[in-house]
PDB file of N, CA, C and O in Angstrom:
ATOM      1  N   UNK A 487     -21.398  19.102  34.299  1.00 96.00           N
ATOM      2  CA  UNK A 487     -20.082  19.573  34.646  1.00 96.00           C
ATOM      3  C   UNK A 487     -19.091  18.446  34.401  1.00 96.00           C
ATOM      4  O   UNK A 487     -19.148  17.273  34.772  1.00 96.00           O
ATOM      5  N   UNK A 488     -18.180  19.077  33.696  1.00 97.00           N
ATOM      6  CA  UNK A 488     -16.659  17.875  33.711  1.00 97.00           C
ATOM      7  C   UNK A 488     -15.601  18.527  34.632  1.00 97.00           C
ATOM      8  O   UNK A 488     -15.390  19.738  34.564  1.00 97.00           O
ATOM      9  N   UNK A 489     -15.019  17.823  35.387  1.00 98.00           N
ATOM     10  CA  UNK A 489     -14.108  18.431  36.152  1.00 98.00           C
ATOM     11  C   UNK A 489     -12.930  16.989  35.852  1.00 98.00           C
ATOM     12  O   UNK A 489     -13.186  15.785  35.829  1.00 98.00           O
ATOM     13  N   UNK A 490     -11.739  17.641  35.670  1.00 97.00           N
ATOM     14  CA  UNK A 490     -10.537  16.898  35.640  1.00 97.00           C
ATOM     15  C   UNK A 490      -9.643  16.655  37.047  1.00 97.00           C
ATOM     16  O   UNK A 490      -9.294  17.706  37.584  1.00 97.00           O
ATOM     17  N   UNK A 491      -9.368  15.839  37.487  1.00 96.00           N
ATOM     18  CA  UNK A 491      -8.224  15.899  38.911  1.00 96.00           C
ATOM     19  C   UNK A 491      -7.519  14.894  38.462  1.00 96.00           C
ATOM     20  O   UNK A 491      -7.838  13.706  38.513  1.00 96.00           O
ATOM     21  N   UNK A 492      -5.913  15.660  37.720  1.00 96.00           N
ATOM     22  CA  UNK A 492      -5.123  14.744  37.039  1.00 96.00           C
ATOM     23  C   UNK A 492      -5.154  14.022  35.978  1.00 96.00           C
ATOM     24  O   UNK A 492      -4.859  14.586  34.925  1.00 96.00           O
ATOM     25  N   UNK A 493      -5.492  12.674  35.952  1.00 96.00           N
ATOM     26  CA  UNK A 493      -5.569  11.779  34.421  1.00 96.00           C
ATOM     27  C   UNK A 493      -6.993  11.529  35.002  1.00 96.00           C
ATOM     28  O   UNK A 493      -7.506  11.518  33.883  1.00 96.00           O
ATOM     29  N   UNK A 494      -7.983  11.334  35.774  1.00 98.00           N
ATOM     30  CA  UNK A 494      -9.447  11.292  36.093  1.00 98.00           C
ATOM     31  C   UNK A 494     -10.640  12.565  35.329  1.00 98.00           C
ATOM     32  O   UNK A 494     -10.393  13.763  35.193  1.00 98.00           O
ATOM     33  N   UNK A 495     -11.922  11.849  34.927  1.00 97.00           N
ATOM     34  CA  UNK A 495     -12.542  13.158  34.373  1.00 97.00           C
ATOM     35  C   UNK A 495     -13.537  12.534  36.231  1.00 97.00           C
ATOM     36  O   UNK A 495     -13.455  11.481  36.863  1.00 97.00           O
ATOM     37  N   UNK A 496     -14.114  13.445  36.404  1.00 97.00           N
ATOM     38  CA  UNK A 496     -15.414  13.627  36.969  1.00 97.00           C
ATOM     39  C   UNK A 496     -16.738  14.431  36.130  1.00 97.00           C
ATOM     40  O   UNK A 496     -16.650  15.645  35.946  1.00 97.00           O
ATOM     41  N   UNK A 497     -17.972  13.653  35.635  1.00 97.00           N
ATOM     42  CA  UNK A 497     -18.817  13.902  35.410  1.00 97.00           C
ATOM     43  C   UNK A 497     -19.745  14.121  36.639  1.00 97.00           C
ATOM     44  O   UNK A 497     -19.632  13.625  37.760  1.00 97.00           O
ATOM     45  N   UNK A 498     -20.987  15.254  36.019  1.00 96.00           N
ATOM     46  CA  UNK A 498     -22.019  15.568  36.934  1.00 96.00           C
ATOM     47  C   UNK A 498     -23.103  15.921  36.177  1.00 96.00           C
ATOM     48  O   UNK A 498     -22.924  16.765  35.299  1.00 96.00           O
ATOM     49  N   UNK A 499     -24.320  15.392  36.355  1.00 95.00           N
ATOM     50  CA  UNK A 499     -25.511  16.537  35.529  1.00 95.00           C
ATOM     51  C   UNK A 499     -26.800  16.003  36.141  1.00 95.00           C
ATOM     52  O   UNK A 499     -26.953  14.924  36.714  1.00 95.00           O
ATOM     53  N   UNK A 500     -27.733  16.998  35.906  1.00 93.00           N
ATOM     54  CA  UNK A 500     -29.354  17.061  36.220  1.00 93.00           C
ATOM     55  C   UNK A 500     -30.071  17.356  35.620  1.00 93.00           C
ATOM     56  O   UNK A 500     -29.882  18.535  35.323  1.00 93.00           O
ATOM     57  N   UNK A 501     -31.052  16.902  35.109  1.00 91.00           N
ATOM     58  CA  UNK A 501     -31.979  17.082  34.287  1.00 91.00           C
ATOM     59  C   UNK A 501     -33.362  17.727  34.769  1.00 91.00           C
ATOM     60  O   UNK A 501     -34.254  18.055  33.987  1.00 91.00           O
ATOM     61  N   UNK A 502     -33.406  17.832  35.803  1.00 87.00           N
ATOM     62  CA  UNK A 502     -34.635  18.675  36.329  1.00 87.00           C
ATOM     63  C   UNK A 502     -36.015  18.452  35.692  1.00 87.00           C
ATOM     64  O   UNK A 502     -36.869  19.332  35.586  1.00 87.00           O
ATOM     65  N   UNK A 503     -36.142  17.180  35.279  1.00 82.00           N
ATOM     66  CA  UNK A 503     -38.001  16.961  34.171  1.00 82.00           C
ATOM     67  C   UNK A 503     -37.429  16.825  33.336  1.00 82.00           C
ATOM     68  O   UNK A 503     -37.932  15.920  32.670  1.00 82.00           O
ATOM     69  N   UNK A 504     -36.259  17.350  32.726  1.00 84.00           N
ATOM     70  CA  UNK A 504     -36.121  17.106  31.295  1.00 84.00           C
ATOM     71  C   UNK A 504     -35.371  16.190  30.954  1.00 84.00           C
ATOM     72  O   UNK A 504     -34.201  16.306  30.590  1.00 84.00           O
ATOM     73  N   UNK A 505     -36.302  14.748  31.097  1.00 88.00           N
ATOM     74  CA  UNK A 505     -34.850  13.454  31.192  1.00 88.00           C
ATOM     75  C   UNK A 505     -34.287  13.185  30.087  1.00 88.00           C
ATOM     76  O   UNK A 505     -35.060  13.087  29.134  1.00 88.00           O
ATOM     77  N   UNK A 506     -33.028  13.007  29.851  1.00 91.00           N
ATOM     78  CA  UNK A 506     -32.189  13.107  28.788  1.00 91.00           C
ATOM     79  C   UNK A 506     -31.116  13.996  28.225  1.00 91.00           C
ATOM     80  O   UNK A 506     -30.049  13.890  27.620  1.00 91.00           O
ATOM     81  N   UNK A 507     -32.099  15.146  28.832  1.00 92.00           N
ATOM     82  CA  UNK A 507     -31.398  16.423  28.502  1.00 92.00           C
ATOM     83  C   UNK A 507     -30.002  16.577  28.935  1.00 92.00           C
ATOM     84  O   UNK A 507     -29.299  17.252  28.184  1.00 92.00           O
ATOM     85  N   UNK A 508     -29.351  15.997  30.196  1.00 94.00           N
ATOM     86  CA  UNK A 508     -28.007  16.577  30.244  1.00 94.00           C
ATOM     87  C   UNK A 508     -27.256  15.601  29.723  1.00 94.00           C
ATOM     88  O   UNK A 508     -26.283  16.069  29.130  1.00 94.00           O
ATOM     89  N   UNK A 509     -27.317  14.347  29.702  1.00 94.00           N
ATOM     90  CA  UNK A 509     -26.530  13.397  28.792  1.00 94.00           C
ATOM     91  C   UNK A 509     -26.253  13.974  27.029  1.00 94.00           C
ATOM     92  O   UNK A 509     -25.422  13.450  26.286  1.00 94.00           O
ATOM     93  N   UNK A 510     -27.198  15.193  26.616  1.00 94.00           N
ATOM     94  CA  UNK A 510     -26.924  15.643  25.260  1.00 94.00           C
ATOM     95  C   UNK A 510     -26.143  16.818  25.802  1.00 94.00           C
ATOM     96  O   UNK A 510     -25.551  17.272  24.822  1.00 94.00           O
ATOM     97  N   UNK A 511     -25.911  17.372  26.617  1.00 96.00           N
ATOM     98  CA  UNK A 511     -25.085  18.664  26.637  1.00 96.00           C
ATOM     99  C   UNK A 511     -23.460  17.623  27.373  1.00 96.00           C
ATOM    100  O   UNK A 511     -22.396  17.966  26.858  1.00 96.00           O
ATOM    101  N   UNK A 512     -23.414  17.045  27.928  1.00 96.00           N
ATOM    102  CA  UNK A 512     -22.736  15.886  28.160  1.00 96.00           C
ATOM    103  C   UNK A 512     -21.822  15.032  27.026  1.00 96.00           C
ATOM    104  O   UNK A 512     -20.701  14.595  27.290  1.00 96.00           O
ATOM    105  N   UNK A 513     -22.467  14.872  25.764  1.00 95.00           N
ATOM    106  CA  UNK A 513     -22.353  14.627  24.581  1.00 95.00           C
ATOM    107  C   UNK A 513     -21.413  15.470  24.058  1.00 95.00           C
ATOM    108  O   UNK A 513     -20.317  15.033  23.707  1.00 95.00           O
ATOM    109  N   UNK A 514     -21.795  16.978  23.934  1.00 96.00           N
ATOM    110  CA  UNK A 514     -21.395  18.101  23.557  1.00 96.00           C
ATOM    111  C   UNK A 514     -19.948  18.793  24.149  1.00 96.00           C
ATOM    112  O   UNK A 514     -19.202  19.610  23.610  1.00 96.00           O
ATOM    113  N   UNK A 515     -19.877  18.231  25.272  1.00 97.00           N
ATOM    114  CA  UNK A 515     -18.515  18.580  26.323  1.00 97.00           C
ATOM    115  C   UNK A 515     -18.070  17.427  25.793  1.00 97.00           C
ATOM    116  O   UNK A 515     -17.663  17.638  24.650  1.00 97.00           O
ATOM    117  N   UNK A 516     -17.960  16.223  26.138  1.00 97.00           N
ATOM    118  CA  UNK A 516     -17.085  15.148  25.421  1.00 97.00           C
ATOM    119  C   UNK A 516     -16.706  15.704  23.909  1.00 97.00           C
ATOM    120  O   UNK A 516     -15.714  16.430  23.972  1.00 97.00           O
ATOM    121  N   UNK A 517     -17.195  15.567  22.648  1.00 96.00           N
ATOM    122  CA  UNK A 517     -16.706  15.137  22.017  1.00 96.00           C
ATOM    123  C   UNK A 517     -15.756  16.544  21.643  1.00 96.00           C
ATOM    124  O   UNK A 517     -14.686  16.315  21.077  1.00 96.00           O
ATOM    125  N   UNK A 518     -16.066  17.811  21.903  1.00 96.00           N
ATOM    126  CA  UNK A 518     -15.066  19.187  22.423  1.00 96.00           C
ATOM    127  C   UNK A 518     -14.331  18.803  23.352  1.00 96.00           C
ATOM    128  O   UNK A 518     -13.647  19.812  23.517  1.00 96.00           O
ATOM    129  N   UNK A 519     -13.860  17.826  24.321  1.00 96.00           N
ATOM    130  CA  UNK A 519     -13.102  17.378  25.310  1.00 96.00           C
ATOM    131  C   UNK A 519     -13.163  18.908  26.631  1.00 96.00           C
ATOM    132  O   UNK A 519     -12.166  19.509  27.032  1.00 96.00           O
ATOM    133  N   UNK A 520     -14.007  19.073  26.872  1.00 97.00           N
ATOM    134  CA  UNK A 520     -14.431  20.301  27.645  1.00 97.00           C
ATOM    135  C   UNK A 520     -13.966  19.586  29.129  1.00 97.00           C
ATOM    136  O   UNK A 520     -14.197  18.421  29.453  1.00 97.00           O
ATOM    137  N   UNK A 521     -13.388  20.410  29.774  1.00 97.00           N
ATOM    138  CA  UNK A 521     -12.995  20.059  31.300  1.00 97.00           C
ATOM    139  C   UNK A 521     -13.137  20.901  31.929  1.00 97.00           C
ATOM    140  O   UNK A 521     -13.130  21.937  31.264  1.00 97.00           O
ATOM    141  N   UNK A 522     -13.299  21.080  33.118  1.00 97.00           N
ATOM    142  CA  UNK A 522     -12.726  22.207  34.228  1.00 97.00           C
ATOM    143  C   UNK A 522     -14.284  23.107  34.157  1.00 97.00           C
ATOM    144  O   UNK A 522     -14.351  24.099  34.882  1.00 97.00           O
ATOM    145  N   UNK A 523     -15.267  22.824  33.462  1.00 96.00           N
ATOM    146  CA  UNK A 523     -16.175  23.722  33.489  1.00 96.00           C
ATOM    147  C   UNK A 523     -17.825  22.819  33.649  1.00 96.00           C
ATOM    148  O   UNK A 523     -18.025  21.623  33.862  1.00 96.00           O
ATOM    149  N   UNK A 524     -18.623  23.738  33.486  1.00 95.00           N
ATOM    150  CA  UNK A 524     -20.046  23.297  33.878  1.00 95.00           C
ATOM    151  C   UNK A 524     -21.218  23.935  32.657  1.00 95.00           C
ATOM    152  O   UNK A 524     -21.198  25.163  32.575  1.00 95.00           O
ATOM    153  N   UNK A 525     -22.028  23.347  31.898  1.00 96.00           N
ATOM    154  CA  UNK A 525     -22.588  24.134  30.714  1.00 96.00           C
ATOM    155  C   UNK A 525     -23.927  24.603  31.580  1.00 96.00           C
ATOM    156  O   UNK A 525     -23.635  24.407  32.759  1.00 96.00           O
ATOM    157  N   UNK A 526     -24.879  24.982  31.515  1.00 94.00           N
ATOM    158  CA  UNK A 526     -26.129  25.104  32.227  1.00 94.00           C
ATOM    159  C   UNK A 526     -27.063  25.644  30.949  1.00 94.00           C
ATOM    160  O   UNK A 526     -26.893  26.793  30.539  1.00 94.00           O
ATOM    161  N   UNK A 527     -28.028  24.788  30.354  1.00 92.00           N
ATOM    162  CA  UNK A 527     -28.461  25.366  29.208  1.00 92.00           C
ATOM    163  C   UNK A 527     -29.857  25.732  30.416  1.00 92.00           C
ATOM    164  O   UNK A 527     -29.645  25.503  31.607  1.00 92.00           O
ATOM    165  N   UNK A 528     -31.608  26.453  29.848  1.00 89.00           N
ATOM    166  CA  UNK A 528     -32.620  26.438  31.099  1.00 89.00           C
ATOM    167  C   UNK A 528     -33.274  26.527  29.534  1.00 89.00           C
ATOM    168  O   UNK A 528     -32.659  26.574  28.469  1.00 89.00           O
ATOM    169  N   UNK A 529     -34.848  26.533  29.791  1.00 82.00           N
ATOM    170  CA  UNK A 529     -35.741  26.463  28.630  1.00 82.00           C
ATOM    171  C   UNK A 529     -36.770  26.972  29.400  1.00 82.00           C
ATOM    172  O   UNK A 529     -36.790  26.440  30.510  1.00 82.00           O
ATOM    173  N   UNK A 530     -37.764  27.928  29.205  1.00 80.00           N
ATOM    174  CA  UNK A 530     -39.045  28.171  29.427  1.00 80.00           C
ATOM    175  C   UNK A 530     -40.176  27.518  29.298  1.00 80.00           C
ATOM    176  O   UNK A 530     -40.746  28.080  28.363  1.00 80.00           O
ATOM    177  N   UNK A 531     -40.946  26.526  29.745  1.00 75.00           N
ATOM    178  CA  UNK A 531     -42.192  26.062  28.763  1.00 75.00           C
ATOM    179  C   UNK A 531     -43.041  27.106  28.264  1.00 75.00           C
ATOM    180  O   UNK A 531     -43.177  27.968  29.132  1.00 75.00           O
ATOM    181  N   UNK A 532     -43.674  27.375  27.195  1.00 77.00           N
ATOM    182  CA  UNK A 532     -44.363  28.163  26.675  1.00 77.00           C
ATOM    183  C   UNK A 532     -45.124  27.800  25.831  1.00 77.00           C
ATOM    184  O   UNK A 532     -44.563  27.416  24.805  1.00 77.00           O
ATOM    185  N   UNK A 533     -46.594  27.742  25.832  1.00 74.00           N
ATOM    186  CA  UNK A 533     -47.001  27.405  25.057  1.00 74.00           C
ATOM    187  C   UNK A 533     -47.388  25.375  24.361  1.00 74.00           C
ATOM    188  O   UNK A 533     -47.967  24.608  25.132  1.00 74.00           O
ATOM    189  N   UNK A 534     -47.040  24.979  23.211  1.00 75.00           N
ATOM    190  CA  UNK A 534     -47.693  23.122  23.174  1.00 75.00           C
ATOM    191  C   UNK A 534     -45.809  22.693  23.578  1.00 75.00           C
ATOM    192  O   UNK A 534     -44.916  23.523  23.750  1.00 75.00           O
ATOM    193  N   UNK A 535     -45.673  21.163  23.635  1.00 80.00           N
ATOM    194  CA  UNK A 535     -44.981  20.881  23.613  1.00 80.00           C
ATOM    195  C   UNK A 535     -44.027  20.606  23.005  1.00 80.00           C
ATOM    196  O   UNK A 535     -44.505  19.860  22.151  1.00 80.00           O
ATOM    197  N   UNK A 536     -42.636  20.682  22.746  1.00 83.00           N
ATOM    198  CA  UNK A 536     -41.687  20.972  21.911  1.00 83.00           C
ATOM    199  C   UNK A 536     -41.841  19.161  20.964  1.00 83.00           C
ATOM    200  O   UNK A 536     -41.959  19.010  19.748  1.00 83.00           O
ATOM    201  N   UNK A 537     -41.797  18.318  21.773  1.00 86.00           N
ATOM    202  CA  UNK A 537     -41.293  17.038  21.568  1.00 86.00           C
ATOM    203  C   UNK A 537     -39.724  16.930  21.708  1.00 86.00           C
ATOM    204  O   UNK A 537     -38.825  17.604  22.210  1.00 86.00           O
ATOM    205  N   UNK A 538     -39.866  15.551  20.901  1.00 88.00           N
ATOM    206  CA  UNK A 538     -38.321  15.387  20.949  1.00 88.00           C
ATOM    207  C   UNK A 538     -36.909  16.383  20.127  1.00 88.00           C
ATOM    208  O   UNK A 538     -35.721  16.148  20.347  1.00 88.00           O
ATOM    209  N   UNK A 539     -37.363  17.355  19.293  1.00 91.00           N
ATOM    210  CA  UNK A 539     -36.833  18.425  18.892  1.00 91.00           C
ATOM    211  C   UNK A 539     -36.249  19.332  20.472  1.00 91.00           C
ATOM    212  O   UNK A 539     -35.295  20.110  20.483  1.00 91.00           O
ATOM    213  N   UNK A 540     -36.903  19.055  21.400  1.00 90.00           N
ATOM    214  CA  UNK A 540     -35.718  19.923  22.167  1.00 90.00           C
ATOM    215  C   UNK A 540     -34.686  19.497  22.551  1.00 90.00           C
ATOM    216  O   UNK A 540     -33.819  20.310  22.872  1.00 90.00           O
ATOM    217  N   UNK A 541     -34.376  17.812  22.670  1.00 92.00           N
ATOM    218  CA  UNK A 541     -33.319  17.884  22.802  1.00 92.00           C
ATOM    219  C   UNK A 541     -31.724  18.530  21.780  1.00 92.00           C
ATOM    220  O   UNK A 541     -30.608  18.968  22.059  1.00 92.00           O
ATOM    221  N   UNK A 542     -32.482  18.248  20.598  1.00 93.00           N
ATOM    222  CA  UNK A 542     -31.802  19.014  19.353  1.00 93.00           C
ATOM    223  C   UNK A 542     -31.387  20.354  19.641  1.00 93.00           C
ATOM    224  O   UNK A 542     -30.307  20.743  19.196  1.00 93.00           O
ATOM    225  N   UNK A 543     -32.419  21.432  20.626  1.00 92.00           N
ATOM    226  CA  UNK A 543     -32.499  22.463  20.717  1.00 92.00           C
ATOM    227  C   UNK A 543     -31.504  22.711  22.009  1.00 92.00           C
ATOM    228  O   UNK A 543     -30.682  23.618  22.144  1.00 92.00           O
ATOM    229  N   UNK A 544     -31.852  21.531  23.011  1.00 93.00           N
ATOM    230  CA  UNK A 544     -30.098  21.506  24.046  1.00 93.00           C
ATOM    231  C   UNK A 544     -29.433  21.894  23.811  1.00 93.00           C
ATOM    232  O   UNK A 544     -28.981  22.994  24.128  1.00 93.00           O
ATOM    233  N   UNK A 545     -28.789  20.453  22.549  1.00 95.00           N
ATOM    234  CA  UNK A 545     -27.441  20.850  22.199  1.00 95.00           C
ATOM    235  C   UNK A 545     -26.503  21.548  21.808  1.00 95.00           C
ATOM    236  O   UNK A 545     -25.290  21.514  22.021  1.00 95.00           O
ATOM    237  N   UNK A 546     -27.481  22.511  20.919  1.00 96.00           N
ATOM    238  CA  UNK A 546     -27.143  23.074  19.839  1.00 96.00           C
ATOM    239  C   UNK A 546     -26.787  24.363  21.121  1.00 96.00           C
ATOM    240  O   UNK A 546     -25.735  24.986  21.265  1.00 96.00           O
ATOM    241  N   UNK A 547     -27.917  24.456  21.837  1.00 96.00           N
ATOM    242  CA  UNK A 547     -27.627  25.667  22.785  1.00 96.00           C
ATOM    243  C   UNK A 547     -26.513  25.372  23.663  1.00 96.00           C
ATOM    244  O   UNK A 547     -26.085  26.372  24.238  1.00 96.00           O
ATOM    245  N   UNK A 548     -26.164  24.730  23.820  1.00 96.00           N
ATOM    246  CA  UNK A 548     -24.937  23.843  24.755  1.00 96.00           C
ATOM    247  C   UNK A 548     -23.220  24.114  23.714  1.00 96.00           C
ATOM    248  O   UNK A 548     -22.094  24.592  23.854  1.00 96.00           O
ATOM    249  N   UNK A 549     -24.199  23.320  22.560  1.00 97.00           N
ATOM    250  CA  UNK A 549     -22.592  23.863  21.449  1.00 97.00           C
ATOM    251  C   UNK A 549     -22.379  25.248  21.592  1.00 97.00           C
ATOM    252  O   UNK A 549     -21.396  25.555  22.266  1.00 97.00           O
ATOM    253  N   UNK A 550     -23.176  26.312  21.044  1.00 97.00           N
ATOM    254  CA  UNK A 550     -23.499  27.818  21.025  1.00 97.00           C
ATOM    255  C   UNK A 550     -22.856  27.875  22.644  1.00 97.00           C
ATOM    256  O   UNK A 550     -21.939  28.630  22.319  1.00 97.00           O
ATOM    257  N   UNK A 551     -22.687  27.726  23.711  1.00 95.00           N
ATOM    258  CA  UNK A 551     -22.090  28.360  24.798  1.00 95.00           C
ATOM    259  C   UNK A 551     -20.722  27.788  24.918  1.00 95.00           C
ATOM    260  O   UNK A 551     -20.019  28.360  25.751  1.00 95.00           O
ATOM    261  N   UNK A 552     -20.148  26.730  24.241  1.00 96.00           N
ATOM    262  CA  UNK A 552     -19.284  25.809  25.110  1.00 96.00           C
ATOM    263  C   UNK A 552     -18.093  27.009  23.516  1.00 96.00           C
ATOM    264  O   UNK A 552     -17.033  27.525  23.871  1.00 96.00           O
ATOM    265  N   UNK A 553     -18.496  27.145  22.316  1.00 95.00           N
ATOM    266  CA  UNK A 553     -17.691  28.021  21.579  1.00 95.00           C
ATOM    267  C   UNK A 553     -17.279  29.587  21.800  1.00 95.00           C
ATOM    268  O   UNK A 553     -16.453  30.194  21.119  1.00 95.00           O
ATOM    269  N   UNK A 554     -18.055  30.130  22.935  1.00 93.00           N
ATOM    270  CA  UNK A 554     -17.683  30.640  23.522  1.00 93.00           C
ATOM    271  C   UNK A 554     -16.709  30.911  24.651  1.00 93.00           C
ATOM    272  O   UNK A 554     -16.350  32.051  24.943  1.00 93.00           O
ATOM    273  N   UNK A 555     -16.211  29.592  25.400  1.00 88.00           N
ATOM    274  CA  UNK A 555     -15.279  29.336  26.469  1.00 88.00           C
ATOM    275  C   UNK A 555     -13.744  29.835  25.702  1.00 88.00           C
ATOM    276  O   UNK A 555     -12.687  29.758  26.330  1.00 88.00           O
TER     277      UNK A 555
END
């Protein structure tokens, strides 16, 4: 979440196991200058492990919602 109060940003995020993960959706609100809102991407495990391709798969899901706002 970015929240603005005035000329201040406030950042927030959790990664829940998936460390790294919100600093890339984080990424994704910065460089869109996204404020006032909160992205929430979720992932299922299913199946072997993604590797480091999910964080790729974050973002992209993070971009894909934040072009919607």
């Amino acid at each position: 979440a970015r929240l603005r109060n005035g000329s201040q940003i406030t950042e927030q995020s959790g990664d829940d196991g998936e460390y790294g993960a919100s600093i890339k959706i984080l990424q994704e609100m910065r460089q869109r200058n996204v404020t006032d809102s909160m992205v929430v991407v979720t992932r299922w495990k299913k199946g072997g492990d993604l590797g480091p391709v999910r964080f790729k798969l974050i973002q992209q899901a993070a971009a894909r919602a934040i072009e919607q706002l």
